[in-house]
mmCIF file with all atom_site columns, C-alpha atoms in Angstrom:
data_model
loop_
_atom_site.group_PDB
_atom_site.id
_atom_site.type_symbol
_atom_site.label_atom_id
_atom_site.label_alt_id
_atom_site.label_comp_id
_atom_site.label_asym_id
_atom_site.label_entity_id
_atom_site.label_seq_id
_atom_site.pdbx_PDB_ins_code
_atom_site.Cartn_x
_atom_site.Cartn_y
_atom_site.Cartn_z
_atom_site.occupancy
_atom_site.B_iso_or_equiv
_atom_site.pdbx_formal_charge
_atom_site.auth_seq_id
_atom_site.auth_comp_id
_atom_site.auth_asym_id
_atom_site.auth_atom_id
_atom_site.pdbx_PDB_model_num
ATOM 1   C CA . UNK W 1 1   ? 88.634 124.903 -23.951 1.00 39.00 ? 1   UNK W CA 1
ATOM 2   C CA . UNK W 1 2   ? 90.351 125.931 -26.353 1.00 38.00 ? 2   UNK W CA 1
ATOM 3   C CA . UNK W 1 3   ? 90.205 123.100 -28.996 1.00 50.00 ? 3   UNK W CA 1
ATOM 4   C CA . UNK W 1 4   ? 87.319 121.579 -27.146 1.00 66.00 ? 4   UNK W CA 1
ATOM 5   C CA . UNK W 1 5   ? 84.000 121.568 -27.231 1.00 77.00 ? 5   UNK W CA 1
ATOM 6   C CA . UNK W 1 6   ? 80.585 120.107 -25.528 1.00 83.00 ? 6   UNK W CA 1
ATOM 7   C CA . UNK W 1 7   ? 76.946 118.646 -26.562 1.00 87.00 ? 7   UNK W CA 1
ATOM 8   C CA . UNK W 1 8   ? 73.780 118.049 -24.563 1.00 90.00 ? 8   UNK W CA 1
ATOM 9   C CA . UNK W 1 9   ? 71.866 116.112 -26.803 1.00 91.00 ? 9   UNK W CA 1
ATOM 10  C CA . UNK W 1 10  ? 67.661 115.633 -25.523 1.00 91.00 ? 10  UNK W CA 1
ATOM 11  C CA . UNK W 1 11  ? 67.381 112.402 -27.410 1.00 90.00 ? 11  UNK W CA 1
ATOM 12  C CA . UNK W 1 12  ? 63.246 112.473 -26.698 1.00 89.00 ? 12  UNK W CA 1
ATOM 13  C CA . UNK W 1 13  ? 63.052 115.975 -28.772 1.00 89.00 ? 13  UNK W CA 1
ATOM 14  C CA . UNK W 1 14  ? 65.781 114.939 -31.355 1.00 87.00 ? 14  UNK W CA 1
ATOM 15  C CA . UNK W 1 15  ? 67.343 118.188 -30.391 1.00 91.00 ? 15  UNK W CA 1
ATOM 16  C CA . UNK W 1 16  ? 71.504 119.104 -30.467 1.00 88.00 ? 16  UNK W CA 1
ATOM 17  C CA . UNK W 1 17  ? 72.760 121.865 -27.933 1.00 89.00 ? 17  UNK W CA 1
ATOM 18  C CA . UNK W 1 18  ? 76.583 122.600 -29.279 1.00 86.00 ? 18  UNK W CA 1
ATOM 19  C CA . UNK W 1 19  ? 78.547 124.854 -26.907 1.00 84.00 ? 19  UNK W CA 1
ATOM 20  C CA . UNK W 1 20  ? 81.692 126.334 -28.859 1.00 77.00 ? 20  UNK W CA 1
ATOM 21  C CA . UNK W 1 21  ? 83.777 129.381 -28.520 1.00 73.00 ? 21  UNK W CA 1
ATOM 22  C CA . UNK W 1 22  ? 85.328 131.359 -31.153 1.00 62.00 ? 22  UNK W CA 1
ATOM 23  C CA . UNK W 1 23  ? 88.397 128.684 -31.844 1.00 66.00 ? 23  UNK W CA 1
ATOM 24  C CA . UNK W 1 24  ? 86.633 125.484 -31.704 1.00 71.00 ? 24  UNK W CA 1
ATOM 25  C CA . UNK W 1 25  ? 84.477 122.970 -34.360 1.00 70.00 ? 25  UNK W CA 1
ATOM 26  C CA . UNK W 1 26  ? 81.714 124.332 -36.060 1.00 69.00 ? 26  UNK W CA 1
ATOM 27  C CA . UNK W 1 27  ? 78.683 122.571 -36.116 1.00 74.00 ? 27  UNK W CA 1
ATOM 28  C CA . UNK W 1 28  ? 79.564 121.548 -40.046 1.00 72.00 ? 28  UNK W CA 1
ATOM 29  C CA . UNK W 1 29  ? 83.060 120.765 -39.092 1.00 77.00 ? 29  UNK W CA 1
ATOM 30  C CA . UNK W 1 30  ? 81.430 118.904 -36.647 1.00 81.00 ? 30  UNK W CA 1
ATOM 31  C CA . UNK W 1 31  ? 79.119 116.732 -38.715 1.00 82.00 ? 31  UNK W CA 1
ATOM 32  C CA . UNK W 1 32  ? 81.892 115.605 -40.985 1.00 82.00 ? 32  UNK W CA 1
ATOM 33  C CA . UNK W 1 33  ? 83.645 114.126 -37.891 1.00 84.00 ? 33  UNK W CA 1
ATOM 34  C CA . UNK W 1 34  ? 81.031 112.242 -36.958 1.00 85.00 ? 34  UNK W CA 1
ATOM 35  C CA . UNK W 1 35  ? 80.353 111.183 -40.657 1.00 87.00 ? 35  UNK W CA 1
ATOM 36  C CA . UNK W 1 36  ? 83.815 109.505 -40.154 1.00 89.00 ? 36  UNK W CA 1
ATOM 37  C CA . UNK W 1 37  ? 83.585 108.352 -36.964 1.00 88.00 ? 37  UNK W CA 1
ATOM 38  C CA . UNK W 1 38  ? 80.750 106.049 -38.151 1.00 86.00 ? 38  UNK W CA 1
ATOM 39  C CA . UNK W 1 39  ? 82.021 104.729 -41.480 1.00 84.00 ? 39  UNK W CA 1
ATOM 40  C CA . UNK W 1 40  ? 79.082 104.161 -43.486 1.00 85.00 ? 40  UNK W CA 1
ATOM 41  C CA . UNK W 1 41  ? 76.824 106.341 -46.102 1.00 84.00 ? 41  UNK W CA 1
ATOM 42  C CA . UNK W 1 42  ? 74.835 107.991 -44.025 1.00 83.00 ? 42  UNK W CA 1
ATOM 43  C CA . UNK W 1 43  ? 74.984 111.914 -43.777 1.00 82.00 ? 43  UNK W CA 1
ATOM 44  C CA . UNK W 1 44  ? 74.462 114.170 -40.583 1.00 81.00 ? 44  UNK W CA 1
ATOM 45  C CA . UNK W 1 45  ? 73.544 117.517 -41.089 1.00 76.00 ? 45  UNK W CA 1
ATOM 46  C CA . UNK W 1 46  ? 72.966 119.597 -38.084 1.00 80.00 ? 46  UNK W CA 1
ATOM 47  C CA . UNK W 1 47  ? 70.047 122.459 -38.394 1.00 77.00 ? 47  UNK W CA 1
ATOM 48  C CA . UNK W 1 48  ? 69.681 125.587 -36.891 1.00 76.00 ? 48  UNK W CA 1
ATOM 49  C CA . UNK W 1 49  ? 66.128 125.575 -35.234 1.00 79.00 ? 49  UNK W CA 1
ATOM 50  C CA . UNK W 1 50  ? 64.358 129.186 -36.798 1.00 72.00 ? 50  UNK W CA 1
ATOM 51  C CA . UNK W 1 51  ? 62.249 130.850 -34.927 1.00 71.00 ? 51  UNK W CA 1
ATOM 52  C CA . UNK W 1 52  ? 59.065 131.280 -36.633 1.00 67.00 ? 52  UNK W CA 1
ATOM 53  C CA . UNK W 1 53  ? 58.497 134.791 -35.563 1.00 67.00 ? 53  UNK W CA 1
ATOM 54  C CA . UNK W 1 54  ? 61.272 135.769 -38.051 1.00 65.00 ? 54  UNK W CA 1
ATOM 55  C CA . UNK W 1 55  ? 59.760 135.847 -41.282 1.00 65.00 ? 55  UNK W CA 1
ATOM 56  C CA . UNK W 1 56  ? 56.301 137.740 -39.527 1.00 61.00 ? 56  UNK W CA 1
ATOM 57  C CA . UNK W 1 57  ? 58.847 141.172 -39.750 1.00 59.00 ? 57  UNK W CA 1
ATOM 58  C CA . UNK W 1 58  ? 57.977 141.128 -43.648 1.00 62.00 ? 58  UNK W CA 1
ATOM 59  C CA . UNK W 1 59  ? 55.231 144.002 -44.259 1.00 62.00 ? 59  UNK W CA 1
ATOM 60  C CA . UNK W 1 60  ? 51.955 142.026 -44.949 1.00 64.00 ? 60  UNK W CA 1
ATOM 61  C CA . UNK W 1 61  ? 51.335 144.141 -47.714 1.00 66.00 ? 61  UNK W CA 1
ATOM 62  C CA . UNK W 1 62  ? 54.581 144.638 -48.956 1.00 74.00 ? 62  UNK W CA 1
ATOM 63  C CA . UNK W 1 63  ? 56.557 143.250 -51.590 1.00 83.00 ? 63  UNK W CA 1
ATOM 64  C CA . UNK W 1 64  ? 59.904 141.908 -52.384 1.00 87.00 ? 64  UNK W CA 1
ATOM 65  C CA . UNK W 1 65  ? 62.664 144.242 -54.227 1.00 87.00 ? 65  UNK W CA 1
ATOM 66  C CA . UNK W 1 66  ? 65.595 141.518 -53.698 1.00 90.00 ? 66  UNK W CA 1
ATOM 67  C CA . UNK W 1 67  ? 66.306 137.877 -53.005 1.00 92.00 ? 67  UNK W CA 1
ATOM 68  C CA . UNK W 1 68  ? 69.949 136.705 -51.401 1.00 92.00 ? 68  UNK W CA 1
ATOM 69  C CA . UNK W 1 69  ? 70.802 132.944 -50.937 1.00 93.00 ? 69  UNK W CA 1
ATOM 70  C CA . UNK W 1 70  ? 73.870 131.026 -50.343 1.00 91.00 ? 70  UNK W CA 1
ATOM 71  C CA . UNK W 1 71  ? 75.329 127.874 -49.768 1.00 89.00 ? 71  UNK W CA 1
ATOM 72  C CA . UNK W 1 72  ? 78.905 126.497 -48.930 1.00 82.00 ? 72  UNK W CA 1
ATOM 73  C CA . UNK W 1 73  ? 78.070 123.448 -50.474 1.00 82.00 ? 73  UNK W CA 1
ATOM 74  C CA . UNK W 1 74  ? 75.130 122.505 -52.970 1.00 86.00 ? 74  UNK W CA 1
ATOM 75  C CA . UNK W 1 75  ? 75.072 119.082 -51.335 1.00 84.00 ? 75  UNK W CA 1
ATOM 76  C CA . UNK W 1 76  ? 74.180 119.890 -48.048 1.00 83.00 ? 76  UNK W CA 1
ATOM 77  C CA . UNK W 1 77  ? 71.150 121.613 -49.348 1.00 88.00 ? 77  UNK W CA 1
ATOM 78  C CA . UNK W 1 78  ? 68.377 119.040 -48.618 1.00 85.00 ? 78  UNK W CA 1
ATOM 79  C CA . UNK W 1 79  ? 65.129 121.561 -49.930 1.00 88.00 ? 79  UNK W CA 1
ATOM 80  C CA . UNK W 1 80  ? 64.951 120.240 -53.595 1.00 90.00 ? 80  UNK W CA 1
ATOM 81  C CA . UNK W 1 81  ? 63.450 123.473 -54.977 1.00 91.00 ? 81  UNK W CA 1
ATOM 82  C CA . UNK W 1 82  ? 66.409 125.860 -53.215 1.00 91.00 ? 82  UNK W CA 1
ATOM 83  C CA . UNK W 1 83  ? 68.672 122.823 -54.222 1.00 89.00 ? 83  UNK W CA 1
ATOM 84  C CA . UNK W 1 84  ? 67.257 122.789 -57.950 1.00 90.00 ? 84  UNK W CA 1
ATOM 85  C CA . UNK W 1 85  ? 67.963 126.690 -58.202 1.00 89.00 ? 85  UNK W CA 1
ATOM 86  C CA . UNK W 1 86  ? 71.716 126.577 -57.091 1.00 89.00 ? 86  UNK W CA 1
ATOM 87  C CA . UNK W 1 87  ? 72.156 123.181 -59.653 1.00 87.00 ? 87  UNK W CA 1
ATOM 88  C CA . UNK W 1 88  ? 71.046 125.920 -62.159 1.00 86.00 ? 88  UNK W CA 1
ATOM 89  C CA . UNK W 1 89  ? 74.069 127.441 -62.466 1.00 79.00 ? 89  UNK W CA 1
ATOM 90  C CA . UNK W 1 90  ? 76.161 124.470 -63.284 1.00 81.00 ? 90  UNK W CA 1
ATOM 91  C CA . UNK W 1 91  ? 78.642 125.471 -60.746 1.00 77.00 ? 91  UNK W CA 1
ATOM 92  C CA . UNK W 1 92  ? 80.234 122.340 -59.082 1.00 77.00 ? 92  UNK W CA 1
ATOM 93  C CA . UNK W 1 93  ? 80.028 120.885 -55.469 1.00 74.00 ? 93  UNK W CA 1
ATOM 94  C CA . UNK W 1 94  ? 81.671 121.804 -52.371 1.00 74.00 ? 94  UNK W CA 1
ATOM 95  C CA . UNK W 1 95  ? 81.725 125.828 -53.791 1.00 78.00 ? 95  UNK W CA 1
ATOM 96  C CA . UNK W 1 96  ? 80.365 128.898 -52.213 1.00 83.00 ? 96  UNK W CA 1
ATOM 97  C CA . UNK W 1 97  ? 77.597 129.788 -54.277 1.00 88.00 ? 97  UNK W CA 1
ATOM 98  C CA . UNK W 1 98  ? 75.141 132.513 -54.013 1.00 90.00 ? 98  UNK W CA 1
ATOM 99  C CA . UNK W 1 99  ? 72.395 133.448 -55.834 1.00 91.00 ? 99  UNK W CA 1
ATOM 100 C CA . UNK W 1 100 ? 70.889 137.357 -55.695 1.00 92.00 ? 100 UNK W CA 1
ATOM 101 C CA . UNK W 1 101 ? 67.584 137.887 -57.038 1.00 91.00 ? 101 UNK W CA 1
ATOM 102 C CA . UNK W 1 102 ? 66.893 141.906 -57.592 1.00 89.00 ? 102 UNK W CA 1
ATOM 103 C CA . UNK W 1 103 ? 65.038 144.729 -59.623 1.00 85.00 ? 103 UNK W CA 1
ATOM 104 C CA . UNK W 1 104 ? 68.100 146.846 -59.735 1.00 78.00 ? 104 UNK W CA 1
ATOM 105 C CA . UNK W 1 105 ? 67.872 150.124 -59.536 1.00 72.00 ? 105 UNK W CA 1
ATOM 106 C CA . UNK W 1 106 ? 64.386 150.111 -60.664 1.00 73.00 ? 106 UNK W CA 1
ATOM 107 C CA . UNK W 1 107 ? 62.088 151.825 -57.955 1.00 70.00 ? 107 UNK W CA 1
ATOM 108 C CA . UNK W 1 108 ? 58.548 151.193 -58.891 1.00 76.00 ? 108 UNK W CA 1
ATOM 109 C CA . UNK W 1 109 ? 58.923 146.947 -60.235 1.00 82.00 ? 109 UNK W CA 1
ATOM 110 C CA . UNK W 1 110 ? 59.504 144.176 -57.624 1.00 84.00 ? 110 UNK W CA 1
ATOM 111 C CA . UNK W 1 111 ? 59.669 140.554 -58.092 1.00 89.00 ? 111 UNK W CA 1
ATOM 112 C CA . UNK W 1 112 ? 56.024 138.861 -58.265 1.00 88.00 ? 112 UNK W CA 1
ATOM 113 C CA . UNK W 1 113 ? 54.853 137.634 -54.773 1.00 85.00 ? 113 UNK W CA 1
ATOM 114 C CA . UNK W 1 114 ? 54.263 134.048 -55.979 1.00 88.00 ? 114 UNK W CA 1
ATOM 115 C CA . UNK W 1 115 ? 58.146 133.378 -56.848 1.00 91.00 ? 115 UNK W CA 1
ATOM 116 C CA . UNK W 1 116 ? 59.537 135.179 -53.857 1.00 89.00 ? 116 UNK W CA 1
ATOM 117 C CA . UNK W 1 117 ? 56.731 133.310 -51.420 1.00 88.00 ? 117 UNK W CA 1
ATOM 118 C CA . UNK W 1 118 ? 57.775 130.143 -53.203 1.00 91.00 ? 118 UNK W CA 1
ATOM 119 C CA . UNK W 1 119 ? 61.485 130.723 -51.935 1.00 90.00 ? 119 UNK W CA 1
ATOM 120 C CA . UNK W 1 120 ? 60.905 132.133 -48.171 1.00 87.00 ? 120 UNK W CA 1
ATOM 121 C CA . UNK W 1 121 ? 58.535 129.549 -47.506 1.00 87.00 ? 121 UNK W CA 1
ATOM 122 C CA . UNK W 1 122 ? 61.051 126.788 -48.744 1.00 89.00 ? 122 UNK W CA 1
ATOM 123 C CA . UNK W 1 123 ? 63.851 128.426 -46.639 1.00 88.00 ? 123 UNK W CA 1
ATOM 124 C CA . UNK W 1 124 ? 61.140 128.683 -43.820 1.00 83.00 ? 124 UNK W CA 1
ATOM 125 C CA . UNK W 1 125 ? 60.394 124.868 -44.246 1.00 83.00 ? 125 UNK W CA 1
ATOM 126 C CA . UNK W 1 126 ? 64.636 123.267 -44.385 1.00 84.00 ? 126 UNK W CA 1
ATOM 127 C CA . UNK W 1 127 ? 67.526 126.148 -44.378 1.00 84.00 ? 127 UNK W CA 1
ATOM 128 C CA . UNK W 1 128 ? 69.977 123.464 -44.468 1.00 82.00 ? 128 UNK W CA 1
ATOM 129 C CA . UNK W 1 129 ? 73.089 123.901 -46.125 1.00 85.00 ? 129 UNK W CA 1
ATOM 130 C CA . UNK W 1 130 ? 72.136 127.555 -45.999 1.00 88.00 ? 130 UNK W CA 1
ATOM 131 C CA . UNK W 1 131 ? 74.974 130.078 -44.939 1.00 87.00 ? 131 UNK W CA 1
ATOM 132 C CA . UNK W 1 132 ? 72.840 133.403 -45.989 1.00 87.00 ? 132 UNK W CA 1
ATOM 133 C CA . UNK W 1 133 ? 69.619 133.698 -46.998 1.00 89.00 ? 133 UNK W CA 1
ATOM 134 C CA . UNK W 1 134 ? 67.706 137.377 -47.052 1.00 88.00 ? 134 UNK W CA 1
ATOM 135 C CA . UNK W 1 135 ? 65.618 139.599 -48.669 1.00 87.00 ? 135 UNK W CA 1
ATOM 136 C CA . UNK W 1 136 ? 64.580 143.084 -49.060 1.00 84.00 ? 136 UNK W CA 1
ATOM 137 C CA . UNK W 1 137 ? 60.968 143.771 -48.649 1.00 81.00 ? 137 UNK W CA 1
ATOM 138 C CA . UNK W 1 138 ? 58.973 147.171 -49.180 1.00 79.00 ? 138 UNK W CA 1
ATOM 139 C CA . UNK W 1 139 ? 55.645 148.525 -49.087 1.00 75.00 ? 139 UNK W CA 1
ATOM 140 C CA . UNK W 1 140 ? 53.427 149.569 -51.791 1.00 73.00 ? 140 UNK W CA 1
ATOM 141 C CA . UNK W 1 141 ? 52.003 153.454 -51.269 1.00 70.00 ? 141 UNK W CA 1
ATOM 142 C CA . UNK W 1 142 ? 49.410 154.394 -54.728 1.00 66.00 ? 142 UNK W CA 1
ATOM 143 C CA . UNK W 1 143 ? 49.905 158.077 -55.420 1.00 65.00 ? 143 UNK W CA 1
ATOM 144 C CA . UNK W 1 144 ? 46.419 159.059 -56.104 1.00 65.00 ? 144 UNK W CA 1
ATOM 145 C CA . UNK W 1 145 ? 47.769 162.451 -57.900 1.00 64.00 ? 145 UNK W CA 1
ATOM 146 C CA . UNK W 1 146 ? 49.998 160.043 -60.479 1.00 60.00 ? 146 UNK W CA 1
ATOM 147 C CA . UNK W 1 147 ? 47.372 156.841 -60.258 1.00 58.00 ? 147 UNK W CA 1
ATOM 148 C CA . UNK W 1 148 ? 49.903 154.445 -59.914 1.00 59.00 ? 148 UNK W CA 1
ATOM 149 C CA . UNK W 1 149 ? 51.684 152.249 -56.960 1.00 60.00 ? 149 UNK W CA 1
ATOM 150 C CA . UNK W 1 150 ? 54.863 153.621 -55.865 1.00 61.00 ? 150 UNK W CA 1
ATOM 151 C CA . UNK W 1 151 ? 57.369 151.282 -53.866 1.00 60.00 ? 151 UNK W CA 1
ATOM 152 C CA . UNK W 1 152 ? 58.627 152.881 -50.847 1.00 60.00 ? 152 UNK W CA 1
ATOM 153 C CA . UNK W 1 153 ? 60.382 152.013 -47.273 1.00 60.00 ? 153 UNK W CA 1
ATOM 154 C CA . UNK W 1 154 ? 62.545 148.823 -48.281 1.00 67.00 ? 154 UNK W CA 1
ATOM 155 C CA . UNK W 1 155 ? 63.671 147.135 -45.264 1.00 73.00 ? 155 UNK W CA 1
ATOM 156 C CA . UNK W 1 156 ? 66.421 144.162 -44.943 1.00 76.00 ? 156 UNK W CA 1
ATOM 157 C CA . UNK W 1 157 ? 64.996 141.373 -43.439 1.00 79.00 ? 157 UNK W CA 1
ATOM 158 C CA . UNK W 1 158 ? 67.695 138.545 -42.701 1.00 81.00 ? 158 UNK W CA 1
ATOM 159 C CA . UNK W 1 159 ? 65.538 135.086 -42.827 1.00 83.00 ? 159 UNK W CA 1
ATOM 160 C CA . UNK W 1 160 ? 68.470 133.205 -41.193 1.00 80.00 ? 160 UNK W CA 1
ATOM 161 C CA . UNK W 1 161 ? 68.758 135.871 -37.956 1.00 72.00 ? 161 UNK W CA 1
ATOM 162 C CA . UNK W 1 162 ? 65.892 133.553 -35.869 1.00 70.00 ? 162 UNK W CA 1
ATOM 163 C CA . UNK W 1 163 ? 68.278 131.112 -35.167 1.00 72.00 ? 163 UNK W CA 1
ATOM 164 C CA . UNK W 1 164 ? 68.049 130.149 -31.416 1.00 77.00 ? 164 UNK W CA 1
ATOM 165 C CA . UNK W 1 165 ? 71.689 130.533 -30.098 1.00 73.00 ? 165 UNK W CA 1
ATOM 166 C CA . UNK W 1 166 ? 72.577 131.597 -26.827 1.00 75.00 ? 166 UNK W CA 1
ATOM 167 C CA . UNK W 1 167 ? 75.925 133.561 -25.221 1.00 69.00 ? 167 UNK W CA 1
ATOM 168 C CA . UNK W 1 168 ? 77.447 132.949 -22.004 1.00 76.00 ? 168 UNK W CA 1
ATOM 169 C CA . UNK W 1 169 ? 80.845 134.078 -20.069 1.00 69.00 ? 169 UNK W CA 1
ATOM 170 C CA . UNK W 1 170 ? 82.113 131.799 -17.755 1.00 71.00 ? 170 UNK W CA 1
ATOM 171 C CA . UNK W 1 171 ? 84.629 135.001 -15.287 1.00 67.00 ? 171 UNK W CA 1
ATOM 172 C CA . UNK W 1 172 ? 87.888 132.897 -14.692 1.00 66.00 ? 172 UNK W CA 1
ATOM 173 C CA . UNK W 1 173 ? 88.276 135.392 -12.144 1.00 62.00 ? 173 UNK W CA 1
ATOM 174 C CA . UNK W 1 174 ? 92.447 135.125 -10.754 1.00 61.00 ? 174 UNK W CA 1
ATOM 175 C CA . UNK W 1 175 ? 92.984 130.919 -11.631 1.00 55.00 ? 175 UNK W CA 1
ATOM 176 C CA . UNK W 1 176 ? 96.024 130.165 -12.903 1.00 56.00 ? 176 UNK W CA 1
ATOM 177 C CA . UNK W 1 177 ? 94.315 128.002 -15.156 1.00 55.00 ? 177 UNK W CA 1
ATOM 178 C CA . UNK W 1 178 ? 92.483 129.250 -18.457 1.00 61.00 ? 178 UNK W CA 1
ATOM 179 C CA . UNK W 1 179 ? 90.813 125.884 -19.280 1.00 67.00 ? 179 UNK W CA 1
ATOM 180 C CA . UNK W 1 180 ? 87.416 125.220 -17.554 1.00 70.00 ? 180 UNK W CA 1
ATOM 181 C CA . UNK W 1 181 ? 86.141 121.677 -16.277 1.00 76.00 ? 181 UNK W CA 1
ATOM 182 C CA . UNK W 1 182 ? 83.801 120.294 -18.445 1.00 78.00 ? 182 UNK W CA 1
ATOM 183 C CA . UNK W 1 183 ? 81.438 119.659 -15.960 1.00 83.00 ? 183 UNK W CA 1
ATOM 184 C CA . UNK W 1 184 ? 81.023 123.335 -14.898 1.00 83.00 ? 184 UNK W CA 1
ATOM 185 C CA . UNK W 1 185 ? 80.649 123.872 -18.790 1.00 84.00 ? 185 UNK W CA 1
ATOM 186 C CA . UNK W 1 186 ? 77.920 121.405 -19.389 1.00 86.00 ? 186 UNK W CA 1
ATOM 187 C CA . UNK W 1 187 ? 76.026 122.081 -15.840 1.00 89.00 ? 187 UNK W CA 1
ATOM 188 C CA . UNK W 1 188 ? 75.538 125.605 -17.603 1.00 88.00 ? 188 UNK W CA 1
ATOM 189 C CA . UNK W 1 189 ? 74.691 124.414 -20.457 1.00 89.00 ? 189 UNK W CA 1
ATOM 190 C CA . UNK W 1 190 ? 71.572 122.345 -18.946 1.00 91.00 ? 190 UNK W CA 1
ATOM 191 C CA . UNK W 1 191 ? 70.224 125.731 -17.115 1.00 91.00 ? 191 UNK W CA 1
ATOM 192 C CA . UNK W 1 192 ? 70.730 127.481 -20.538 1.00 89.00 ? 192 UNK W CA 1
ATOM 193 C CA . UNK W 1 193 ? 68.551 124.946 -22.256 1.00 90.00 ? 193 UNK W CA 1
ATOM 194 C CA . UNK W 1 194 ? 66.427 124.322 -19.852 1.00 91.00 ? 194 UNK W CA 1
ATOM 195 C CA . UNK W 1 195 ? 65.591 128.439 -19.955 1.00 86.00 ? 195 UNK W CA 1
ATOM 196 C CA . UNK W 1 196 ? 64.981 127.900 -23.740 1.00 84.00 ? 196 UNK W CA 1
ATOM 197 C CA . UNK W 1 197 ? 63.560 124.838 -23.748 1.00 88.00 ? 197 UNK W CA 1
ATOM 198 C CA . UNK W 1 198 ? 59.612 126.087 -24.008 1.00 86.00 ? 198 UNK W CA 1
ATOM 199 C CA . UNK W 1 199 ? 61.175 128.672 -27.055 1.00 80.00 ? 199 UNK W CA 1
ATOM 200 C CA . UNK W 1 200 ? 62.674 125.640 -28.523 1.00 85.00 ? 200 UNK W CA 1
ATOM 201 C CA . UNK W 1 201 ? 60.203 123.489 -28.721 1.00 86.00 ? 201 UNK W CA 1
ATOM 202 C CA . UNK W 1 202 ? 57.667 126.558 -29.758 1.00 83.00 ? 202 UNK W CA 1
ATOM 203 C CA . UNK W 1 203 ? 59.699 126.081 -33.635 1.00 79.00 ? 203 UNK W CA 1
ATOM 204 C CA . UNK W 1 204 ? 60.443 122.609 -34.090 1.00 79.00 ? 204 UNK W CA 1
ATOM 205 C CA . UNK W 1 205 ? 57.492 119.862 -34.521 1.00 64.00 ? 205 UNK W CA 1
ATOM 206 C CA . UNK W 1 206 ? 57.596 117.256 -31.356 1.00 48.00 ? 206 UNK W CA 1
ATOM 207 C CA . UNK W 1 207 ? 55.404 114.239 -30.947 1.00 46.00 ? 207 UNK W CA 1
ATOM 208 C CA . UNK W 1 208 ? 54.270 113.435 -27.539 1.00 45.00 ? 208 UNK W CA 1
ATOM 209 C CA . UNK W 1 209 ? 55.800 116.151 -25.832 1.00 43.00 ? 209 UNK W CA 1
ATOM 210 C CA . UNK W 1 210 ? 55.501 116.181 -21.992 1.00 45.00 ? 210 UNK W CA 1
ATOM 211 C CA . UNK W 1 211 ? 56.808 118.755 -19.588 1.00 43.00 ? 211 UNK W CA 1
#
């Protein structure tokens, strides 16, 4: 188990279940091997499905003090506007590059709702190619004594946290052996999606869908 890995792929939803440990494939490693496995010019890019309830923890009235993105690779970011603002830097493919968006030090100035909308709902729409992506929000108190707006309470709000993963521990217990059967693996890994299933399908958009 080791080195290995297993899928359970629900071909009517279009939706990938990877089961890996700690010294296995990731999922990117993973789409590269089947890249060359098939040969041709096609890309696969596997997506974390994002719970929508995520980006509801920013205040409704609130605004944003700082913007954090970041990408492994520019060319695995399929959103054209998060795409067009990493190809602004003129750094070259297959680099980390991150982009941080922030008042400074400032207390009472935050970035203009329309801009920082414009990039949470495009990381909301396609976070592919995405390794980070948060922000810092805050609310907006006026101080009637001063008759201004004064910025208070900022709270980090990771966009990329709603990804739906799940943890299990298969016990050994006193085997000699430290490599489990694949079919114990994978018969887990059907009750495990099977218990997220309704989530799943909650956050992705399926045609037809029939329980």
């Amino acid at each position: 188990m080791i080195e290995d890995f297993s899928i359970l792929y629900d071909k009517k939803n279009r939706v990938l279940m990877i089961q890996r440990n700690v010294y296995s494939a990731n999922p990117t490693f993973l789409s590269k091997y089947v890249d060359t496995i098939r040969g041709d010019d096609r890309t696969t890019e596997f997506c974390p499905i994002i719970s929508a309830t995520q980006y509801a923890k920013r205040p409704k009235d609130g605004v944003i003090k700082k913007i954090n993105i970041k990408t492994a690779d520019i060319r695995q970011v399929r959103n054209e506007t998060l795409r067009g603002i990493f190809k602004s830097q003129n750094i070259p493919d297959g680099l980390n590059v991150e982009i941080t968006i922030s008042t400074g030090r400032e207390r009472n100035k935050y970035i203009k709702n329309e801009f920082a909308d414009e990039i949470i709902n495009n990381v909301k729409k396609d976070s592919s190619g995405l390794v980070n992506a948060d922000i810092t929000a805050a609310k907006v108190i006026r101080d009637r004594n001063k008759n201004k707006e004064m910025v208070y309470d900022a709270e980090f709000v990771d966009l990329l946290e709603g990804r739906i993963r799940a943890e299990h521990t298969f016990d050994l217990g006193d085997r000699r052996a430290t490599i489990l059967s694949a079919e114990e693996v994978q018969n887990k890994m059907y009750q495990i999606y099977e218990k997220y299933k309704r989530r799943i399908l909650a956050n992705i958009e399926v045609e037809n869908y029939e329980e």
